[in-house]
XYZ file of C-alpha atoms in Angstrom:
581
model
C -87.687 78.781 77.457
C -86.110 79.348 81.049
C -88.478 80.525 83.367
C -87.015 84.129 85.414
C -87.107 81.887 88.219
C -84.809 79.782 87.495
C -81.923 82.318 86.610
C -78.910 82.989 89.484
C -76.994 86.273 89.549
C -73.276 84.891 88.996
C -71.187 88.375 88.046
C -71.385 92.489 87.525
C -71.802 92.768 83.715
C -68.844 95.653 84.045
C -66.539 93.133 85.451
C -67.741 90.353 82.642
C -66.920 93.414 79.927
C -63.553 94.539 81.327
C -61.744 90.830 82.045
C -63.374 89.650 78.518
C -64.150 86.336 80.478
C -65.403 85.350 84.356
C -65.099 81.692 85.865
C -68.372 81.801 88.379
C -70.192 79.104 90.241
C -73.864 78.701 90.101
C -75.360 75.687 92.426
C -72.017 73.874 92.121
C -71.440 74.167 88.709
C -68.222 75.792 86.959
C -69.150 77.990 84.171
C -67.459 80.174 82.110
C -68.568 83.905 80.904
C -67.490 85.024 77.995
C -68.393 89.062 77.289
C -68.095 88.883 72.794
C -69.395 90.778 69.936
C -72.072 92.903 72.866
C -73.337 89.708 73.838
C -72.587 87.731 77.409
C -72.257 84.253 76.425
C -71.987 81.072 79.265
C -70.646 77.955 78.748
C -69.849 75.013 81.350
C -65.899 75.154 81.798
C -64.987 71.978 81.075
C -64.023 71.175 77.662
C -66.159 68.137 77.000
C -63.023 66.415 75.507
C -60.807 66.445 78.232
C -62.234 68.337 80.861
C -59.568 71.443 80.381
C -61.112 74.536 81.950
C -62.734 77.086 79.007
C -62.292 79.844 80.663
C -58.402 79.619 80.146
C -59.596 79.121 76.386
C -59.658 82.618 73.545
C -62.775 83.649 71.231
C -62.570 84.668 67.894
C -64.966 85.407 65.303
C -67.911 83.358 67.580
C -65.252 80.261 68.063
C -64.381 79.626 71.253
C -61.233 77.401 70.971
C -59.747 74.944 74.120
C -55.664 75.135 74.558
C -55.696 72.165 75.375
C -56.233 70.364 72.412
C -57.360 73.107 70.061
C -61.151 72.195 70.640
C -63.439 74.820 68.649
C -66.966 75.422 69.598
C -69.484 77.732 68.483
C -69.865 80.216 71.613
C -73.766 80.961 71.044
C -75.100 77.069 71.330
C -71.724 74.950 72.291
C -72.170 72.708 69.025
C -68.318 71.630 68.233
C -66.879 71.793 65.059
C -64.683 68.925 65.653
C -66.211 65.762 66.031
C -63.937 64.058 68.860
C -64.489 66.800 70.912
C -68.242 66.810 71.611
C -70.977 69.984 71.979
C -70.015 72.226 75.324
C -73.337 72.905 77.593
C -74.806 75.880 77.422
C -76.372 78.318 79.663
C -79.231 80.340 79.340
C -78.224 83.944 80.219
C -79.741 87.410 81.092
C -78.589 90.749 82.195
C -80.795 92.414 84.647
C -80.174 96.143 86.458
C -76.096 95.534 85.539
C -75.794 92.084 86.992
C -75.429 88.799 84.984
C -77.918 86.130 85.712
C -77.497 82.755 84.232
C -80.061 79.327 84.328
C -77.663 76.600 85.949
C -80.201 73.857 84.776
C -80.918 74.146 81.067
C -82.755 72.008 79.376
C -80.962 69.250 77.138
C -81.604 69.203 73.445
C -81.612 65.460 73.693
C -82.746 63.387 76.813
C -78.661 61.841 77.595
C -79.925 58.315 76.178
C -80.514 59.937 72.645
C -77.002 61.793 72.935
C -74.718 59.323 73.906
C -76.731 57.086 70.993
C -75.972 59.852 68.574
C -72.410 59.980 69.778
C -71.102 55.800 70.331
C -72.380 56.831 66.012
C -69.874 59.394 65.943
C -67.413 57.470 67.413
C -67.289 54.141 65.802
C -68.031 56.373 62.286
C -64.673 58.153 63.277
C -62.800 55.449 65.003
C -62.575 57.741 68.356
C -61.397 55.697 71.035
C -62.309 58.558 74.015
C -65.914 59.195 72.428
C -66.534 55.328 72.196
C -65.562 55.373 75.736
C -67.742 58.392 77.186
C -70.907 56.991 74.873
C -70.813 53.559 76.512
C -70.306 54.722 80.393
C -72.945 57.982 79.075
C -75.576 55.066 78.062
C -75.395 52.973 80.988
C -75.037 55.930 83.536
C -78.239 56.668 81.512
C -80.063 52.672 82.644
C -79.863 52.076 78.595
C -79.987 48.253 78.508
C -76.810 46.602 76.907
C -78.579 45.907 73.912
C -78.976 48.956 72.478
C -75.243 50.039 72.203
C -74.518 46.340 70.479
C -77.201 46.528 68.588
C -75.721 49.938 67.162
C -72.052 48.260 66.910
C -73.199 45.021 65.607
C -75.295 46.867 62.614
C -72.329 49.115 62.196
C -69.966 46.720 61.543
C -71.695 44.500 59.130
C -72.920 47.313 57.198
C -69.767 48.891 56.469
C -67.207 46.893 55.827
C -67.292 45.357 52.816
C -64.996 42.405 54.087
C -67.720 40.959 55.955
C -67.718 39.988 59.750
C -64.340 40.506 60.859
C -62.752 40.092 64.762
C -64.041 43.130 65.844
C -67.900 41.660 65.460
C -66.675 38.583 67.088
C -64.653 40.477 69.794
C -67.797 42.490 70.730
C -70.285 39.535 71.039
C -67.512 37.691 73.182
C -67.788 40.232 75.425
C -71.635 40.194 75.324
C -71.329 36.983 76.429
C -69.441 37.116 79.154
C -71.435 40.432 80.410
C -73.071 38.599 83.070
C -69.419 37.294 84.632
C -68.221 40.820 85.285
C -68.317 43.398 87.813
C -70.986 46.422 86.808
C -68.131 48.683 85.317
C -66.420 46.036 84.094
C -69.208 45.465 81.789
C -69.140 49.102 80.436
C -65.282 48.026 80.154
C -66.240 44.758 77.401
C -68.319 46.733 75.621
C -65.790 49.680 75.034
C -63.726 47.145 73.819
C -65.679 45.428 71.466
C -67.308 48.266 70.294
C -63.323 50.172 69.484
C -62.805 47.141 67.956
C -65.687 47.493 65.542
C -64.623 50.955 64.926
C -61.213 49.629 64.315
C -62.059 47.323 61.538
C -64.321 49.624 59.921
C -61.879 52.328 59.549
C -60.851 53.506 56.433
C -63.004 50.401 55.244
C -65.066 50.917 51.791
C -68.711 50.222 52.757
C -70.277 46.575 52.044
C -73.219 46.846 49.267
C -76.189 44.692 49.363
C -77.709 42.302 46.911
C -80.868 41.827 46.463
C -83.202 38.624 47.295
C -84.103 36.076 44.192
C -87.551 36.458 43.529
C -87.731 32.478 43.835
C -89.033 33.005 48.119
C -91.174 29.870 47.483
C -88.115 27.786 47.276
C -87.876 24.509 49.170
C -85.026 24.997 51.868
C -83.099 21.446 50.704
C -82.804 23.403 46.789
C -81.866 26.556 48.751
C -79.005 24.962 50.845
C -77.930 22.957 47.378
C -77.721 26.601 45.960
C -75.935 28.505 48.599
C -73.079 25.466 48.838
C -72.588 25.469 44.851
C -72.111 29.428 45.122
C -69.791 29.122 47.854
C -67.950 25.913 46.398
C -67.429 28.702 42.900
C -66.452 31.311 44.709
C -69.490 33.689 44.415
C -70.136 35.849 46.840
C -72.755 37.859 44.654
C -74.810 34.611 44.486
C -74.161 33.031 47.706
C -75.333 36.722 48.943
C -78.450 36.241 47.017
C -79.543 32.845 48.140
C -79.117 33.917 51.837
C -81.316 36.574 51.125
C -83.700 34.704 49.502
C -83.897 31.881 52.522
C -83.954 34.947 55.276
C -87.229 36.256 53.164
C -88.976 33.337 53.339
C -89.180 32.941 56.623
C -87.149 30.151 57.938
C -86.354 29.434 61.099
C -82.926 30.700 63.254
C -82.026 27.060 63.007
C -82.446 26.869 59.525
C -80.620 29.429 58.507
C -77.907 28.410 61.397
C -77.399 24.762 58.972
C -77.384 26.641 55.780
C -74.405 28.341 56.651
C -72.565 25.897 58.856
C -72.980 23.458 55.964
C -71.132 25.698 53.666
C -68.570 26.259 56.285
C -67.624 22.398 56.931
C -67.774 21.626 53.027
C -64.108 22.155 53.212
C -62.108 21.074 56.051
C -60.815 23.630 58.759
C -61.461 27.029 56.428
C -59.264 29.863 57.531
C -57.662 28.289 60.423
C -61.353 28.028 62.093
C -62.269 32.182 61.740
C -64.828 31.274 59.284
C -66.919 28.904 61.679
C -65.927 30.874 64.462
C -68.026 34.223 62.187
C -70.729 32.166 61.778
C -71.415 30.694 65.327
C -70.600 34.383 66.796
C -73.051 35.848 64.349
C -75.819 33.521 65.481
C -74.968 34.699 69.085
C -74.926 38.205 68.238
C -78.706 37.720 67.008
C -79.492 36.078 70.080
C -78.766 39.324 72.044
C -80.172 41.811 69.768
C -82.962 39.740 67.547
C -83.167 37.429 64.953
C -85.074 40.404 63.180
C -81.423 41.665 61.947
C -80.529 38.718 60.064
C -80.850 40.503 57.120
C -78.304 42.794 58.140
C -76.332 40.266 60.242
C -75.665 36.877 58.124
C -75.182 38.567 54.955
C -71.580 39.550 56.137
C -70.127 36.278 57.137
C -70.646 35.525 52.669
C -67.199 36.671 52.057
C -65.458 35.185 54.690
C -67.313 31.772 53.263
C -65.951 32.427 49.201
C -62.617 33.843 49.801
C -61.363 31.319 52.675
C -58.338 29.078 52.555
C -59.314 25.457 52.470
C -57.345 22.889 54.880
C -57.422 20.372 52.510
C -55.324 22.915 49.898
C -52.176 22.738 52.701
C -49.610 20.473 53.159
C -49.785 19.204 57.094
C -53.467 18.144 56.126
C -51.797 15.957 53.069
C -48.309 14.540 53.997
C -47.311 12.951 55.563
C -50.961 11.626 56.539
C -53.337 12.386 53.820
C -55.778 13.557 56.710
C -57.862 15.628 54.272
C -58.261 12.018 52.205
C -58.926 10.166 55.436
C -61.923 12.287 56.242
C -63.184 12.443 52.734
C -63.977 8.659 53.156
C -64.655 8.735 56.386
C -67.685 11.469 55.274
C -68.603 9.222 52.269
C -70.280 7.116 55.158
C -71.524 9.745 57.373
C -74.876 8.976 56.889
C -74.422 5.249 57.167
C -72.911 5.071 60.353
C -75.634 8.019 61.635
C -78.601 5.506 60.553
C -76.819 2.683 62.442
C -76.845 4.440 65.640
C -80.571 6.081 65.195
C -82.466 5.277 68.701
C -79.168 4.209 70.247
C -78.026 6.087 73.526
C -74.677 6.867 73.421
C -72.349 7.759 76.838
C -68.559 8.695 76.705
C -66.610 5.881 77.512
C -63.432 5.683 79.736
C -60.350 6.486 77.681
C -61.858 8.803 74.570
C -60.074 11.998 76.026
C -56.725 10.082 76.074
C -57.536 8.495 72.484
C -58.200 12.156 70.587
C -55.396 13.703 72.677
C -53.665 10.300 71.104
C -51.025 10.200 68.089
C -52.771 7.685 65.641
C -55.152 9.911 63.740
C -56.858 6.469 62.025
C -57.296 5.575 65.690
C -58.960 9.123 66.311
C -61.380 8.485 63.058
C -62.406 5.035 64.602
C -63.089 6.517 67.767
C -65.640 9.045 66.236
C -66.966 6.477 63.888
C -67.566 3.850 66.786
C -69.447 6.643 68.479
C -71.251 7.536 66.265
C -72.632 4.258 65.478
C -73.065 3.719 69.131
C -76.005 6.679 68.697
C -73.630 9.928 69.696
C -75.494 13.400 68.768
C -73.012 16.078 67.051
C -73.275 17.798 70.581
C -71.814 14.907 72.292
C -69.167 14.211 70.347
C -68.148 18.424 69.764
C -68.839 18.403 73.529
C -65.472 15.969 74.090
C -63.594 17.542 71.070
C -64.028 21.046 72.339
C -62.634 19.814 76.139
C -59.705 18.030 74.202
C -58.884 21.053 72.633
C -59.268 22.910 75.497
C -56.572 20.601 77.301
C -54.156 21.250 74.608
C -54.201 25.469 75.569
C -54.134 24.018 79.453
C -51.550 22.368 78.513
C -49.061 24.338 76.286
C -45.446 24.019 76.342
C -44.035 27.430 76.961
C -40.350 26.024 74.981
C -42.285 26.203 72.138
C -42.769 29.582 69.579
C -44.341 31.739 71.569
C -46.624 32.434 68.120
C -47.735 28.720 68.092
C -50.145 30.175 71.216
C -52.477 30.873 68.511
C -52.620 27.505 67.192
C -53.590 25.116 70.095
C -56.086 28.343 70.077
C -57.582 28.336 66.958
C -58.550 24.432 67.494
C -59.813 25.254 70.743
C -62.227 28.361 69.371
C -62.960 26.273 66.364
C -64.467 23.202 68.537
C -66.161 25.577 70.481
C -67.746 27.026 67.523
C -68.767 23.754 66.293
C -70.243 23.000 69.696
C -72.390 25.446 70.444
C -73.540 25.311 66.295
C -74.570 21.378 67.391
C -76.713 23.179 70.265
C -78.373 25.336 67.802
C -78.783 22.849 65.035
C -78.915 19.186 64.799
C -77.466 19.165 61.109
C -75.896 15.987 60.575
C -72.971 18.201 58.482
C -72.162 19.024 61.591
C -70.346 15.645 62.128
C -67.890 17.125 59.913
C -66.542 19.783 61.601
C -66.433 17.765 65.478
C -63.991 15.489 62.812
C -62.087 18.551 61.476
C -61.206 19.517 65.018
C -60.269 16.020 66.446
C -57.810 16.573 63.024
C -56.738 19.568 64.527
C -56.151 18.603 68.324
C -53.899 15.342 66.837
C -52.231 18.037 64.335
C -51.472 20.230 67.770
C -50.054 17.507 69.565
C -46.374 18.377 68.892
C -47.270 21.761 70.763
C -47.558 19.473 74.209
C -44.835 17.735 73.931
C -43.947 17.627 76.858
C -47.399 18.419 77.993
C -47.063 21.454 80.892
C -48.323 19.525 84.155
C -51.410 21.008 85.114
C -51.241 22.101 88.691
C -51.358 19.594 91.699
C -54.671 19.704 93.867
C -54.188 21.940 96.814
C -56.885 22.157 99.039
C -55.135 23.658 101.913
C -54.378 26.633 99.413
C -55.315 30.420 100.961
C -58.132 31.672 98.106
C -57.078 35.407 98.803
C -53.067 34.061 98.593
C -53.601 32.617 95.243
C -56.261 35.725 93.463
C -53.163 38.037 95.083
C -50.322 35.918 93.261
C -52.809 35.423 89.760
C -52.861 39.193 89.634
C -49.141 39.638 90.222
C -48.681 37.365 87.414
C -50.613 39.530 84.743
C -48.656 42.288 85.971
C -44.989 40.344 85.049
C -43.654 38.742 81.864
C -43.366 35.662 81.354
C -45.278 34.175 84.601
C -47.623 31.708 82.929
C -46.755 29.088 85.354
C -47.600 30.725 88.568
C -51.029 31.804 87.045
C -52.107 28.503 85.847
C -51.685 27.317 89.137
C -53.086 30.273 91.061
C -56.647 29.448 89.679
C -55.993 25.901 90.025
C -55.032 26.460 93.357
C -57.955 29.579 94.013
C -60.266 26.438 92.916
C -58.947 23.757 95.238
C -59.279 25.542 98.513
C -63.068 26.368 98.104
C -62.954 29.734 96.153
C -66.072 30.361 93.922
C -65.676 29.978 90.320
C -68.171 33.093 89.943
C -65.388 35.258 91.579
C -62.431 33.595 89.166
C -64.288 34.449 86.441
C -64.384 38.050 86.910
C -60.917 38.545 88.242
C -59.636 36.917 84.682
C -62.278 39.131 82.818
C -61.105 41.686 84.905
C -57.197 41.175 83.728
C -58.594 40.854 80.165
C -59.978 44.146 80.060
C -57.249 45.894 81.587
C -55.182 44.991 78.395
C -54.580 46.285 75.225
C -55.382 42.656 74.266
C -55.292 40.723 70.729
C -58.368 39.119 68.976
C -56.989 36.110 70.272
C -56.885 36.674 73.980
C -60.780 38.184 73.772
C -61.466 34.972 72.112
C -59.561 32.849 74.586
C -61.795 34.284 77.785
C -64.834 33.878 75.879
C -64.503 30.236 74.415
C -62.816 28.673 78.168
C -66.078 30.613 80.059
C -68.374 29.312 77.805
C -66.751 25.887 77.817
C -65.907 25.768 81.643
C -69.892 26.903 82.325
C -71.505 23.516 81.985
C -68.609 20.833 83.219
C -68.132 19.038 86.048
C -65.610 20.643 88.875
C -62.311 18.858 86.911
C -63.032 20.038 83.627
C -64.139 23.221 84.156
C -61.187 23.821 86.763
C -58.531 22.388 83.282
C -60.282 24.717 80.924
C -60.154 28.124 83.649
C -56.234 27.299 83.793
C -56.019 27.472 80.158
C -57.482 30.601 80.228
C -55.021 31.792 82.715
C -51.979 30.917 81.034
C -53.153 32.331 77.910
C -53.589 35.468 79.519
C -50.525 35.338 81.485
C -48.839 34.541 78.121
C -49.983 37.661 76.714
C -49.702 40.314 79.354
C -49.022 42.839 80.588
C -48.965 45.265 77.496
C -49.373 49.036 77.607
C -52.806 49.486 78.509
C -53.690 52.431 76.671
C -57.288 51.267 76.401
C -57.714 51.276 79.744
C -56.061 54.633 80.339
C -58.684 56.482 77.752
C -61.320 54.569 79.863
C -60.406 55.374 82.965
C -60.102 59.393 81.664
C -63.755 59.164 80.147
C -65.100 57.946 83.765
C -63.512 60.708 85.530
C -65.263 63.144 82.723
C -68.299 61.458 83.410
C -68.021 61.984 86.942
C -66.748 65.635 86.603
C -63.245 65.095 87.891
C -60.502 67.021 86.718
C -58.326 64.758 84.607
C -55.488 67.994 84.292
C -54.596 69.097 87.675
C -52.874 65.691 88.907
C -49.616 65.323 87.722
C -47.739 62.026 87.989
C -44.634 61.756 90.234
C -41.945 59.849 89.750
């Protein structure tokens, strides 16, 4: 309860009574009186949704409704009956010798890091894009850690969609990833993203139903992985489901679990374009950030994704006029053979292997793998020169060609990262398979640089602040891939730090309505550019940068509901500004 001290006369009760309503300030904060049913009731004036002043709003039976956008609330305790609206503050209020008093600094109900929790629910249950906004700038005005809001999405999303893991998972741990290259509000930006996205997929979605664990926990893990790949080879989700279970009860370790899964995914050659790889290594990464004590909620939802995908080998560029598919499968039938010949050999990448998988002789590509890996190569070597192949093919895309076949030179490229940072995690020979699957796919994208687009000319004399100023003018235009492939070339050459690159591209991202793609096109050429020497990392940022450029500038929406929940969070009026022309 209010203590009497802490009560401010604001208004006569006989003016309150005879105007039905009063706007009064009370230690600088608008607040609304509304006289109703004998009772003076006080409610802060701005509408929680949009910020539209109450006071302008009518009362009805207890309601008090905004005009704004038809808003109801409860007058006595502000709870809302609509849920994209929010509860309106209240204020304590007493009437003392004919004057109104009212308490400008109630008490919450909830301490803001429990409400904004409560609400990002709300939101991504309701697919709100304005509450998910306001609950992620709420939380981290609020110094709740990043983990707790993807922990939330991240359990969301695999529990209610019965599809499994879908983008909107994988968008949101992209952008958990690349937290640490953004600005401070550009981080509250990624996760508003990925966590609409989640909200996206989930909508109208029927909810995903769990089975239940074998009772068989004692299992060795070599009969468990045999079971999972038979259940996924038939087509079972039910069963693969169960084996999963069964291997996350007993105990084994993140790695473990990692190969059981990445196993399944490379029995087949280049499942579902990549995604399904892609789901797994994201899903591992989203555990990373918030515990491998959620794997039971977590891996579960990539089983679908595993039984239902399309299988390379079932399409005809991975059978004529090459049978690549029947290449491989022989190639495999001596994986192990040539992996004992090069045990305790040290393998380094020779001169030339970039130009022979970026080649047109896919038996020559095969060899090339093959001799390394009986010269002692690891699966994270070899994914390590496969991913920065496929990485060159993005850098260097041919704008004359579809402008849909973007998104394959892309899927190679997020495939072999997937498969390289799944080598980093596990050392499952299996493995092997997929760095082969996306040398395939780099030799199958090699129509898509014919001609090759140069990449830009070393300019050291370049002005840094010239060439951010022309990379941002190039997001802003059609069409201007070009100019922004060479503006971080060029940002690069004269000196500037890759740090600040990095967050003016995450920076373009997020002020995009953008495609799964283009989320997973930042994410995979940071990750990829983070650990390379000055050349490759400066190839793989102007990849990024034409991709982007490629797909911009759309309408932004996004960004215009974010930029309307920070102004409500700061208390600006988001009403009283009106554009001009």
């Amino acid at each position: 309860m209010a203590s009497p001290d802490s009560f401010v006369p604001v208004a006569e009760l006989a003016d309150v009574r005879e105007s039905g309503r009063e706007l009064v300030s009370a230690d600088g904060r608008a607040i609304a009186l509304f006289a109703h049913e004998g009772e003076v009731r006080a409610v802060d004036n701005a509408c929680p949704h949009m910020g539209f002043p109450l006071v302008e709003g009518t009362v009805d039976e207890g309601v008090l409704t905004c005009h704004w956008h038809h808003a109801r609330f409860e007058l006595s305790c502000g709870d809302t009956f609509d849920p994209w609206a929010d509860d309106v503050l209240t204020y304590p209020v007493d009437v003392r010798d004919g004057t109104v008093y009212v308490d400008p600094h109630p008490e919450p109900d909830d301490p803001p890091e429990v409400h904004w929790s409560d609400r990002l629910e709300d939101g991504l249950e309701q697919n709100l894009r304005l509450v998910v906004a306001k609950s992620v700038i709420g939380l981290a005005d609020a110094g709740v850690d990043a983990t707790k809001p993807l922990e939330t999405g991240i359990r969301f999303g695999c529990r209610y969609r019965r599809q499994g893991w879908g983008p909107g998972l994988t968008i949101l741990t992209a952008m958990a990833n690349v937290l640490t290259d953004l600005d401070p509000v550009d981080r509250k930006r990624a996760l508003y993203h990925g966590l609409l996205q989640v909200g996206g997929d989930v909508s109208n979605e029927p909810p995903q139903f769990e089975q239940d664990a074998l009772g068989a926990t004692a299992t060795d893990f070599d009969r468990l992985l045999s079971w999972f790949r038979e259940n996924v080879e038939v087509r079972d989700p039910n069963g693969a489901e169960r084996v999963l279970r069964t291997a996350i009860d007993a105990g084994y370790e993140d790695d473990e679990l990692a190969q059981l899964l990445a196993t399944a995914a490379t029995d087949h050659r280049y499942i579902q374009t990549g995604h399904v790889l892609d789901f797994v290594n994201k899903a591992c990464e989203a555990l990373d950030h918030i515990g491998w004590d959620h794997a039971d909620v977590v891996l579960p939802s990539l089983v679908r994704g595993l039984t239902s995908a399309d299988r390379a080998e079932e399409s005809a560029e991975w059978r004529r006029p090459i049978d690549l598919a029947g290449l491989l499968d022989d190639t495999f039938d001596e994986l192990h053979r040539f992996v004992e010949f090069g045990a305790r050999k040290t393998w380094s990448r020779p001169d030339g292997m970039l130009d022979s998988l970026l080649g047109d002789d896919p038996d020559a590509i095969v060899d090339t793998l093959v001799e390394a890996i009986r010269d002692g190569a690891t699966p994270e070597q070899l994914a390590d020169v496969v991913a920065f192949a496929a990485g060159t093919r993005v850098a260097q895309f041919a704008t004359s060609n579809e402008f849909s076949d973007w998104n394959t030179v892309h899927h190679t490229f997020t495939y072999a990262n997937a498969v390289h940072q799944l080598t980093k995690r596990t050392d499952a020979v299996e493995l092997y398979r997929g760095v082969f699957d996306a040398a395939i796919n780099v030799y199958l994208d090699r129509f898509l640089n014919t001609p090759p687009a140069p990449l830009p000319d070393v300019n050291p004399d370049a002005d840094p602040d010239d060439a951010l100023d022309t990379l941002s003018a190039a997001f802003d235009t059609e069409g201007h891939v070009a100019d922004a492939g060479r503006a971080a070339a060029h940002f690069l050459d004269a000196g500037g730090d890759t740090a600040t690159l990095r967050r003016e591209l995450g920076a373009a991202l997020l002020s995009e309505d953008a495609g799964f793609h283009t989320y997973q096109a930042l994410e995979a050429g940071f990750t990829q550019a983070a650990s390379r020497p000055p050349e490759e990392a400066r190839t793989l940022l102007v990849g990024v940068a034409r991709y982007l450029a490629a797909h911009s500038p759309t309408r932004r929406e996004r960004e215009q509901t974010f930029t309307i929940a920070a102004r409500l969070q700061r208390g600006e009026s988001v009403h009283e500004t009106v554009d001009s022309e």
